[in-house]
Coordinates of C-alpha atoms and ligand atoms in Angstrom, one line a residue:
Chain H
I1 CA 3.1 64.5 -80.2
V2 CA 6.2 62.3 -79.6
T3 CA 9.5 63.6 -81.1
L4 CA 12.7 61.6 -80.9
D5 CA 15.9 63.4 -82.1
N6 CA 18.9 61.2 -82.7
V7 CA 18.3 59.0 -79.6
Y8 CA 20.7 56.5 -78.3
R9 CA 20.5 54.0 -75.4
A10 CA 23.6 52.0 -74.7
Y11 CA 24.4 49.6 -71.8
K12 CA 27.8 48.9 -70.6
M13 CA 28.4 45.2 -69.8
G14 CA 32.0 44.8 -68.5
S15 CA 34.1 45.7 -71.5
E16 CA 31.3 45.4 -74.0
I17 CA 28.8 48.1 -75.0
I18 CA 25.4 47.0 -76.1
K19 CA 23.6 49.5 -78.3
A20 CA 19.9 48.7 -77.6
V21 CA 18.8 51.9 -79.4
D22 CA 21.4 53.0 -81.9
G23 CA 20.5 56.4 -83.4
I24 CA 16.7 56.8 -83.9
S25 CA 14.9 60.0 -85.0
L26 CA 11.1 59.8 -85.2
K27 CA 8.0 62.0 -85.1
I28 CA 4.7 60.5 -84.0
T29 CA 1.5 62.6 -84.7
Q30 CA -1.5 63.0 -82.4
G31 CA -4.2 60.3 -83.0
E32 CA -1.9 58.0 -84.9
V33 CA -1.8 54.2 -84.3
C34 CA 1.9 53.5 -84.7
C35 CA 2.9 49.8 -84.8
L36 CA 6.5 48.9 -83.8
Q37 CA 7.8 45.6 -85.1
G38 CA 11.2 43.8 -85.4
P39 CA 13.0 40.7 -84.3
S40 CA 13.5 39.7 -80.6
G41 CA 16.2 42.0 -79.1
S42 CA 15.9 44.7 -81.8
G43 CA 15.2 47.4 -79.3
K44 CA 11.4 47.7 -79.3
S45 CA 10.8 47.7 -75.5
T46 CA 13.8 49.9 -74.9
L47 CA 12.5 52.5 -77.4
L48 CA 9.0 52.3 -75.9
H49 CA 10.3 52.9 -72.4
L50 CA 12.4 55.9 -73.6
M51 CA 9.3 57.4 -75.4
A52 CA 7.2 57.0 -72.2
G53 CA 9.8 58.6 -69.9
L54 CA 10.4 55.3 -68.1
D55 CA 14.1 55.4 -69.1
K56 CA 16.6 58.1 -70.1
P57 CA 18.6 58.1 -73.4
T58 CA 22.4 58.0 -73.4
K59 CA 22.3 60.7 -76.1
G60 CA 19.6 62.7 -78.0
S61 CA 16.3 64.3 -77.0
I62 CA 12.8 63.1 -76.4
H63 CA 9.7 65.4 -76.4
I64 CA 6.1 64.7 -75.6
G65 CA 4.2 67.7 -76.9
K66 CA 6.4 70.7 -75.9
T67 CA 7.9 69.0 -72.9
R68 CA 11.4 67.7 -73.1
I69 CA 10.9 64.6 -71.0
D70 CA 14.5 63.4 -70.9
K71 CA 15.4 66.5 -68.8
L72 CA 12.6 66.1 -66.2
N73 CA 13.6 64.8 -62.7
E74 CA 11.9 61.7 -61.2
N75 CA 9.1 63.6 -59.5
Q76 CA 8.3 65.7 -62.5
L77 CA 8.2 62.6 -64.7
A78 CA 5.9 60.8 -62.3
V79 CA 3.4 63.6 -62.4
F80 CA 3.7 64.0 -66.1
R81 CA 3.2 60.3 -66.8
Q82 CA 0.3 60.1 -64.4
R83 CA -1.5 62.8 -66.5
Y84 CA -0.5 62.0 -70.0
V85 CA 0.8 58.4 -70.4
G86 CA -0.6 54.9 -70.2
F87 CA 1.6 51.9 -70.4
V88 CA 1.0 48.2 -71.0
F89 CA 4.1 46.3 -70.0
Q90 CA 5.4 43.1 -71.7
N91 CA 5.1 41.4 -68.3
Y92 CA 2.0 43.3 -67.0
Y93 CA 3.4 44.3 -63.6
L94 CA 0.0 44.1 -61.9
I95 CA 0.1 44.5 -58.2
P96 CA -0.2 40.9 -56.8
T97 CA -2.0 41.8 -53.6
L98 CA -4.8 43.8 -55.3
T99 CA -7.8 42.5 -57.3
A100 CA -8.3 43.2 -61.0
L101 CA -10.7 46.0 -60.0
E102 CA -8.3 47.6 -57.6
N103 CA -5.4 47.3 -60.1
V104 CA -7.5 49.3 -62.6
T105 CA -8.7 52.0 -60.1
M106 CA -5.1 52.7 -59.0
P107 CA -4.2 55.2 -61.7
L108 CA -7.4 57.0 -61.0
S109 CA -6.7 57.7 -57.4
F110 CA -4.6 60.7 -58.3
C111 CA -7.2 62.2 -60.6
G112 CA -9.5 63.8 -58.1
M113 CA -12.3 61.4 -59.0
S114 CA -14.7 60.3 -56.3
R115 CA -14.3 56.7 -55.2
K116 CA -17.7 55.9 -56.7
K117 CA -16.8 57.3 -60.1
R118 CA -13.4 55.5 -60.0
T119 CA -15.0 52.1 -59.4
E120 CA -17.6 52.8 -62.1
R121 CA -14.9 53.7 -64.6
A122 CA -12.8 50.6 -63.7
K123 CA -15.8 48.3 -64.0
E124 CA -16.7 49.7 -67.4
L125 CA -13.2 49.1 -68.7
L126 CA -12.9 45.6 -67.2
E127 CA -16.3 44.7 -68.8
A128 CA -15.0 46.1 -72.2
V129 CA -12.0 43.7 -72.1
G130 CA -14.3 40.8 -71.3
L131 CA -13.5 40.4 -67.6
K132 CA -16.9 41.2 -66.0
D133 CA -16.7 37.9 -64.0
R134 CA -13.1 38.2 -62.9
M135 CA -13.1 41.6 -61.2
K136 CA -12.5 40.3 -57.7
H137 CA -9.7 37.9 -58.8
K138 CA -6.1 38.7 -57.9
P139 CA -3.5 38.3 -60.6
S140 CA -2.5 34.8 -59.4
E141 CA -6.2 33.8 -59.8
L142 CA -6.2 34.9 -63.5
S143 CA -5.0 33.3 -66.6
G144 CA -2.1 34.8 -68.5
G145 CA -4.3 36.4 -71.1
Q146 CA -6.7 37.7 -68.4
Q147 CA -3.8 39.4 -66.6
Q148 CA -2.8 41.0 -69.9
R149 CA -6.3 42.3 -70.4
V150 CA -6.4 43.8 -66.9
S151 CA -3.1 45.6 -67.7
I152 CA -4.7 47.0 -70.9
A153 CA -7.8 48.2 -69.0
R154 CA -5.4 49.9 -66.4
A155 CA -3.5 51.7 -69.2
F156 CA -6.7 53.4 -70.5
A157 CA -8.1 54.1 -67.0
N158 CA -7.0 57.8 -66.7
N159 CA -7.7 58.6 -70.3
P160 CA -4.1 59.4 -71.1
K161 CA -3.1 61.3 -74.3
I162 CA -0.7 58.5 -75.3
I163 CA -0.8 54.8 -74.7
F164 CA 2.3 52.8 -75.1
A165 CA 1.6 49.0 -75.3
D166 CA 4.4 46.4 -75.3
E167 CA 3.0 43.2 -76.9
P168 CA -0.5 43.7 -75.4
T169 CA -1.9 40.6 -77.1
G170 CA 1.1 38.2 -76.9
N171 CA -0.8 35.9 -74.6
L172 CA -4.2 36.1 -76.3
D173 CA -5.7 33.7 -78.9
T174 CA -6.5 35.2 -82.3
A175 CA -10.1 36.1 -81.6
N176 CA -9.3 37.8 -78.3
A177 CA -6.3 39.6 -79.8
F178 CA -8.5 41.0 -82.6
E179 CA -11.1 42.1 -80.0
M180 CA -8.4 43.9 -78.0
M181 CA -7.0 45.7 -81.0
K182 CA -10.5 46.8 -82.2
L183 CA -11.3 48.0 -78.6
M184 CA -8.0 49.9 -78.2
T185 CA -8.1 51.6 -81.6
S186 CA -11.8 52.5 -81.2
M187 CA -11.4 54.0 -77.7
A188 CA -8.3 55.9 -79.0
R189 CA -10.3 57.3 -81.9
Q190 CA -13.1 58.3 -79.6
F191 CA -10.8 60.4 -77.4
N192 CA -8.2 61.3 -80.1
Q193 CA -5.6 59.3 -78.2
T194 CA -2.3 58.2 -79.7
L195 CA -1.3 54.6 -79.6
V196 CA 2.2 53.2 -80.0
I197 CA 2.0 49.4 -80.0
V198 CA 4.8 46.9 -80.1
T199 CA 3.5 43.7 -81.6
H200 CA 4.9 40.6 -83.3
D201 CA 1.6 39.8 -84.8
V202 CA 1.7 40.7 -88.5
E203 CA -2.1 40.5 -88.8
L204 CA -2.7 43.2 -86.2
S205 CA -0.7 45.7 -88.2
E206 CA -3.7 46.2 -90.4
F207 CA -5.0 48.4 -87.5
A208 CA -2.0 50.7 -87.9
T209 CA -1.6 54.1 -89.6
R210 CA 2.2 53.4 -89.8
I211 CA 4.4 50.4 -89.3
I212 CA 7.9 51.0 -88.0
K213 CA 10.3 48.2 -88.4
L214 CA 13.4 48.0 -86.2
R215 CA 16.6 46.0 -86.6
D216 CA 19.6 46.1 -84.2
G217 CA 18.4 49.3 -82.5
K218 CA 17.8 51.3 -85.8
I219 CA 14.8 52.0 -87.9
E220 CA 15.1 49.6 -90.9
K221 CA 12.0 51.0 -92.7
I222 CA 8.6 52.7 -92.2
E223 CA 5.5 51.5 -94.0
N224 CA 2.2 53.2 -94.3
G225 CA -0.7 51.3 -92.8
R226 CA -4.2 50.9 -94.2
D227 CA -5.4 54.1 -92.4
Q228 CA -3.9 56.4 -95.0
Chain I
I1 CA 3.1 8.5 -71.4
V2 CA 0.7 11.0 -69.8
T3 CA -2.8 9.7 -68.9
L4 CA -5.6 11.9 -67.5
D5 CA -8.7 10.1 -66.3
N6 CA -11.7 12.2 -65.7
V7 CA -9.7 15.1 -64.3
Y8 CA -11.3 18.2 -62.6
R9 CA -9.8 21.3 -61.2
A10 CA -12.1 23.7 -59.5
Y11 CA -11.5 26.9 -57.5
K12 CA -13.8 28.2 -54.8
M13 CA -14.1 32.0 -54.9
G14 CA -16.5 33.1 -52.1
S15 CA -19.8 31.6 -53.0
E16 CA -18.8 30.9 -56.6
I17 CA -17.1 27.8 -58.0
I18 CA -14.8 28.2 -61.0
K19 CA -14.3 25.1 -63.1
A20 CA -10.9 25.7 -64.7
V21 CA -10.7 22.1 -65.8
D22 CA -14.1 20.5 -66.1
G23 CA -13.8 16.8 -66.8
I24 CA -10.9 15.9 -69.1
S25 CA -9.7 12.5 -70.1
L26 CA -6.7 12.2 -72.4
K27 CA -3.8 9.9 -73.3
I28 CA -0.6 11.4 -74.7
T29 CA 1.8 8.9 -76.3
Q30 CA 5.7 9.0 -76.1
G31 CA 7.4 11.1 -78.7
E32 CA 4.2 13.0 -79.6
V33 CA 4.1 16.7 -80.2
C34 CA 0.8 17.7 -78.7
C35 CA -0.5 21.2 -79.3
L36 CA -3.0 22.7 -76.8
Q37 CA -5.1 25.5 -78.1
G38 CA -8.2 27.5 -77.0
P39 CA -9.5 30.9 -76.0
S40 CA -7.9 32.9 -73.1
G41 CA -9.2 31.5 -69.8
S42 CA -10.2 28.1 -71.3
G43 CA -8.0 26.1 -68.9
K44 CA -4.8 25.5 -70.9
S45 CA -2.3 26.6 -68.2
T46 CA -4.3 24.8 -65.5
L47 CA -4.3 21.6 -67.5
L48 CA -0.6 21.9 -68.3
H49 CA 0.3 22.4 -64.6
L50 CA -1.9 19.4 -63.6
M51 CA -0.1 17.2 -66.2
A52 CA 3.3 18.3 -64.9
G53 CA 2.5 17.6 -61.3
L54 CA 2.7 21.3 -60.4
D55 CA -0.9 21.3 -59.2
K56 CA -3.3 18.6 -57.9
P57 CA -6.7 17.8 -59.4
T58 CA -9.9 18.2 -57.4
K59 CA -11.1 14.9 -58.9
G60 CA -9.7 12.2 -61.2
S61 CA -6.2 10.7 -61.7
I62 CA -3.1 11.7 -63.5
H63 CA -0.3 9.3 -64.5
I64 CA 3.1 9.9 -66.1
G65 CA 4.3 6.5 -67.2
K66 CA 3.2 4.1 -64.5
T67 CA 3.5 6.7 -61.7
R68 CA 0.3 8.2 -60.4
I69 CA 1.5 11.7 -59.8
D70 CA -1.5 13.2 -58.1
K71 CA -0.9 10.9 -55.2
L72 CA 2.8 11.8 -54.7
N73 CA 3.8 14.1 -51.8
E74 CA 5.7 17.3 -52.4
N75 CA 9.2 15.8 -51.9
Q76 CA 8.4 12.8 -54.2
L77 CA 7.0 15.2 -56.8
A78 CA 10.1 17.4 -56.7
V79 CA 12.4 14.4 -57.3
F80 CA 10.1 13.0 -60.0
R81 CA 9.8 16.3 -61.9
Q82 CA 13.6 16.9 -61.6
R83 CA 14.2 13.7 -63.5
Y84 CA 11.4 13.5 -66.0
V85 CA 9.8 16.9 -66.5
G86 CA 10.8 20.2 -68.2
F87 CA 8.5 23.2 -68.0
V88 CA 8.5 26.5 -69.8
F89 CA 6.2 28.9 -67.9
Q90 CA 3.9 31.5 -69.4
N91 CA 5.9 34.1 -67.4
Y92 CA 9.3 32.4 -67.5
Y93 CA 10.1 32.5 -63.7
L94 CA 13.8 33.0 -64.3
I95 CA 15.8 33.6 -61.2
P96 CA 16.5 37.4 -61.3
T97 CA 19.8 37.3 -59.4
L98 CA 21.4 34.6 -61.8
T99 CA 22.7 35.1 -65.3
A100 CA 21.2 33.3 -68.3
L101 CA 24.0 30.7 -68.0
E102 CA 23.4 30.1 -64.3
N103 CA 19.6 29.9 -64.8
V104 CA 20.2 27.1 -67.4
T105 CA 22.8 25.2 -65.3
M106 CA 20.5 25.1 -62.3
P107 CA 18.4 22.0 -63.2
L108 CA 21.6 20.2 -63.9
S109 CA 23.0 20.7 -60.5
F110 CA 21.0 17.7 -59.2
C111 CA 22.2 15.4 -62.0
G112 CA 25.6 14.3 -60.8
M113 CA 27.2 16.1 -63.7
S114 CA 30.6 17.8 -63.2
R115 CA 30.5 21.6 -63.1
K116 CA 32.5 21.7 -66.3
K117 CA 30.0 19.4 -68.1
R118 CA 27.0 21.4 -66.8
T119 CA 28.5 24.7 -68.1
E120 CA 29.2 23.0 -71.5
R121 CA 25.7 21.7 -71.8
A122 CA 24.1 25.1 -70.8
K123 CA 26.3 27.0 -73.3
E124 CA 25.3 24.6 -76.0
L125 CA 21.6 25.1 -75.4
L126 CA 21.9 28.9 -75.1
E127 CA 23.8 29.0 -78.4
A128 CA 21.1 26.8 -79.9
V129 CA 18.4 29.4 -78.9
G130 CA 20.5 32.2 -80.3
L131 CA 21.8 33.7 -77.1
K132 CA 25.5 33.1 -77.5
D133 CA 26.2 36.8 -76.7
R134 CA 23.8 37.1 -73.8
M135 CA 25.0 34.4 -71.4
K136 CA 26.3 36.7 -68.8
H137 CA 23.1 38.9 -68.7
K138 CA 20.7 38.7 -65.9
P139 CA 16.9 38.5 -66.8
S140 CA 16.5 42.3 -66.3
E141 CA 19.2 42.8 -68.9
L142 CA 17.4 40.7 -71.5
S143 CA 14.6 41.5 -73.8
G144 CA 11.2 39.7 -73.3
G145 CA 11.8 37.3 -76.1
Q146 CA 15.4 36.6 -74.9
Q147 CA 14.1 35.7 -71.4
Q148 CA 11.6 33.4 -73.0
R149 CA 14.4 31.7 -74.9
V150 CA 16.5 31.2 -71.7
S151 CA 13.4 29.6 -70.2
I152 CA 13.2 27.2 -73.2
A153 CA 16.9 26.3 -72.9
R154 CA 16.4 25.6 -69.2
A155 CA 13.5 23.3 -69.8
F156 CA 15.6 21.1 -72.1
A157 CA 18.7 21.2 -69.9
N158 CA 18.3 17.9 -68.0
N159 CA 17.0 16.0 -71.0
P160 CA 13.6 15.3 -69.5
K161 CA 11.2 12.7 -70.9
I162 CA 8.4 15.3 -71.3
I163 CA 8.5 19.0 -71.8
F164 CA 5.5 21.1 -71.1
A165 CA 5.6 24.6 -72.7
D166 CA 3.1 27.3 -71.9
E167 CA 3.1 29.8 -74.8
P168 CA 6.9 29.4 -75.4
T169 CA 6.9 31.8 -78.4
G170 CA 4.3 34.3 -77.3
N171 CA 7.0 37.1 -77.1
L172 CA 8.9 36.2 -80.3
D173 CA 8.6 37.5 -83.8
T174 CA 7.5 35.1 -86.5
A175 CA 11.0 34.1 -87.7
N176 CA 12.3 33.5 -84.1
A177 CA 9.1 31.6 -83.2
F178 CA 9.6 29.3 -86.1
E179 CA 13.2 28.8 -85.2
M180 CA 12.2 27.8 -81.6
M181 CA 9.6 25.4 -82.7
K182 CA 11.9 23.7 -85.2
L183 CA 14.6 23.5 -82.5
M184 CA 12.3 22.1 -79.9
T185 CA 10.7 19.5 -82.1
S186 CA 14.1 18.4 -83.6
M187 CA 15.7 18.1 -80.2
A188 CA 12.6 16.1 -79.0
R189 CA 12.8 13.8 -82.0
Q190 CA 16.5 13.2 -81.4
F191 CA 15.9 12.1 -77.8
N192 CA 12.4 10.7 -78.2
Q193 CA 11.0 13.3 -75.9
T194 CA 7.3 14.2 -75.7
L195 CA 6.3 17.8 -76.1
V196 CA 3.0 19.3 -74.9
I197 CA 2.9 22.9 -76.1
V198 CA 0.2 25.5 -75.4
T199 CA 0.2 28.0 -78.2
H200 CA -2.2 30.6 -79.6
D201 CA -0.2 30.6 -82.8
V202 CA -2.2 28.7 -85.4
E203 CA 0.8 28.6 -87.8
L204 CA 2.9 26.7 -85.3
S205 CA 0.4 23.9 -85.0
E206 CA 1.8 22.5 -88.3
F207 CA 4.6 21.1 -86.1
A208 CA 2.0 19.1 -84.1
T209 CA 1.1 15.4 -84.2
R210 CA -2.2 16.3 -82.6
I211 CA -4.0 19.5 -81.9
I212 CA -6.3 19.6 -78.8
K213 CA -8.8 22.4 -78.6
L214 CA -10.1 23.4 -75.2
R215 CA -13.2 25.5 -74.4
D216 CA -14.5 26.3 -70.9
G217 CA -12.3 23.6 -69.2
K218 CA -13.4 20.8 -71.6
I219 CA -11.9 19.3 -74.7
E220 CA -13.9 20.7 -77.6
K221 CA -12.2 18.6 -80.3
I222 CA -9.0 16.9 -81.3
E223 CA -7.5 17.2 -84.7
N224 CA -4.7 15.2 -86.3
G225 CA -1.6 17.3 -87.2
R226 CA 0.6 17.0 -90.3
D227 CA 2.6 14.3 -88.7
Q228 CA 0.0 11.6 -89.3
Ligands
ATP1 N1 -6.3 30.5 -58.4 C1 -7.4 30.7 -59.1 N2 -8.6 31.1 -58.5 C2 -9.7 31.3 -59.3 N3 -9.8 31.1 -60.6 C3 -8.7 30.8 -61.2 C4 -7.4 30.6 -60.6 N4 -6.5 30.2 -61.5 C5 -7.1 30.3 -62.7 N5 -8.4 30.6 -62.6 C6 -9.4 30.7 -63.6 O1 -9.4 29.5 -64.3 C7 -9.6 29.7 -65.7 C8 -8.5 29.0 -66.6 O2 -7.3 29.6 -66.3 P1 -6.0 29.2 -67.2 O3 -4.9 30.0 -66.7 O4 -5.9 27.7 -67.3 O5 -6.5 29.7 -68.7 P2 -5.6 29.7 -70.0 O6 -6.4 28.8 -71.0 O7 -4.2 29.3 -69.8 O8 -5.7 31.2 -70.5 P3 -4.6 32.1 -71.3 O9 -4.7 31.7 -72.7 O10 -5.2 33.5 -71.0 O11 -3.3 32.0 -70.6 C9 -9.6 31.2 -65.9 O12 -10.9 31.7 -66.2 C10 -9.1 31.8 -64.6 O13 -9.7 33.0 -64.3
ATP2 N1 19.8 46.3 -68.8 C1 20.4 45.8 -69.9 N2 21.7 45.6 -69.9 C2 22.3 45.1 -71.1 N3 21.6 44.8 -72.2 C3 20.3 45.1 -72.2 C4 19.6 45.6 -71.1 N4 18.3 45.7 -71.4 C5 18.2 45.3 -72.7 N5 19.4 44.9 -73.2 C6 19.6 44.4 -74.5 O1 19.1 45.4 -75.4 C7 18.6 44.8 -76.6 C8 17.2 45.3 -76.9 O2 16.3 44.9 -75.9 P1 14.7 45.2 -76.0 O3 14.1 44.7 -74.7 O4 14.5 46.6 -76.3 O5 14.4 44.2 -77.2 P2 12.9 43.9 -77.9 O6 12.9 44.4 -79.3 O7 11.8 44.5 -77.0 O8 12.9 42.3 -77.8 P3 11.7 41.3 -77.6 O9 10.9 41.3 -78.9 O10 12.4 40.0 -77.3 O11 10.9 41.8 -76.4 C9 18.6 43.3 -76.3 O12 19.6 42.6 -77.1 C10 18.9 43.1 -74.8 O13 19.7 42.0 -74.5
MG3 MG1 10.4 43.6 -75.8
MG4 MG1 -2.4 30.4 -69.8

């Protein structure tokens, strides 16, 4: 469902060129749970943003399904992402003036769902991530791990075909991190969604169908996960 | 060096009262590496902010050394923290318009150090956390783990007596997380600094003199670390 063909992403810093993604080709299949690992600064977030259409490559092509997303303009991308893509950001990017419930209903407001159905769906997701008693809290009234869980709920809200998650459990204790991975993978299985998850947590990679290891913007190796 | 006596921190949310910290008494000794653990939402960040004078308790007293910090006014607290306290925030709070180098020199600008010495000190710290080639980058031009490392360097910049760190390695891969813990504990030993570190990473607690486990705003138990 996601195809990267010889993708590069470089940044020009004065006289220096930083190769955040330095020649990556990759095919991710529908329904896969693809785990992305590698040292700090190896290009994981950059790669994830490119795959989700949140950034454009310097070279190479990126397809989601049959759509070549690196050639879409900003408006087309916004519509495309709204329908097909969910994203959990490394620093959540929740809207500070909205409650947890409002943050999760936001992606649904473009779906033609009634207000009543949107709230029901958002409540269901927030309950699933363990935040039943925190729905009226704004982000500043939530702990770090609670904000992270709101951001996970939001990514699943509109039932996207692919969910990209950048360190979705970095701020959670082991028990909660496991709960979140079980929840995300079981929801994804139920709706045949594809998950691409960046995580430093070596224990969580047991949930993966494949583990892709990055180093210096390149793929160092690919391992098969337990789900073969 | 840090003394909490029957400390409470409650939040009023409409008709509900949330007991983030629900009766904690604790003494932390100079030079200790104190690890704070517990489930998401158990009160770790709240407790850390109270200890560092970044928040006031609803009840109870907090001393750093002989100074009762919950009775200082905003100006007195700012001066006190500037001299004695370093803080690594769960979401870094780097200044987005400043480079990594400028972010680290900032705490030093109140120390009476010459500009040349401040830059030297900041470069030394950024090199120690592995960011020698990223000093001119702004936070938006750094990976998540790199931003976290700048925030660690900044906390040590003015050689404070106590450093409070809220999940300082949450966004780092295992190898880098270990490097950071080794670095922080060895710097602290060298200058007899006290470290109070919130971390979900069970492996990192081997660096601790004591491990304090929280649950629902209370201390569940205290374990002795390897350093006994
Ligand atoms: N301003 C606030 N208003 C209301 N409730 C709050 C506020 N700030 C924090 N809380 C609540 O207090 C509790 C403790 O929060 P805290 O941030 O200390 O948890 P934590 O242990 O650091 O969690 P995490 O591991 O997820 O970072 C949480 O349940 C949170 O929802
Ligand atoms: N806007 C930018 N300008 C210059 N360099 C950048 C920019 N954004 C990222 N980089 C660099 O690109 C490299 C890859 O960054 P990326 O955020 O993808 O790493 P990462 O693998 O997600 O790291 P982490 O595990 O720390 O989150 C880093 O070395 C970073 O400094
Ligand atoms: Mg990243
Ligand atoms: Mg916290």
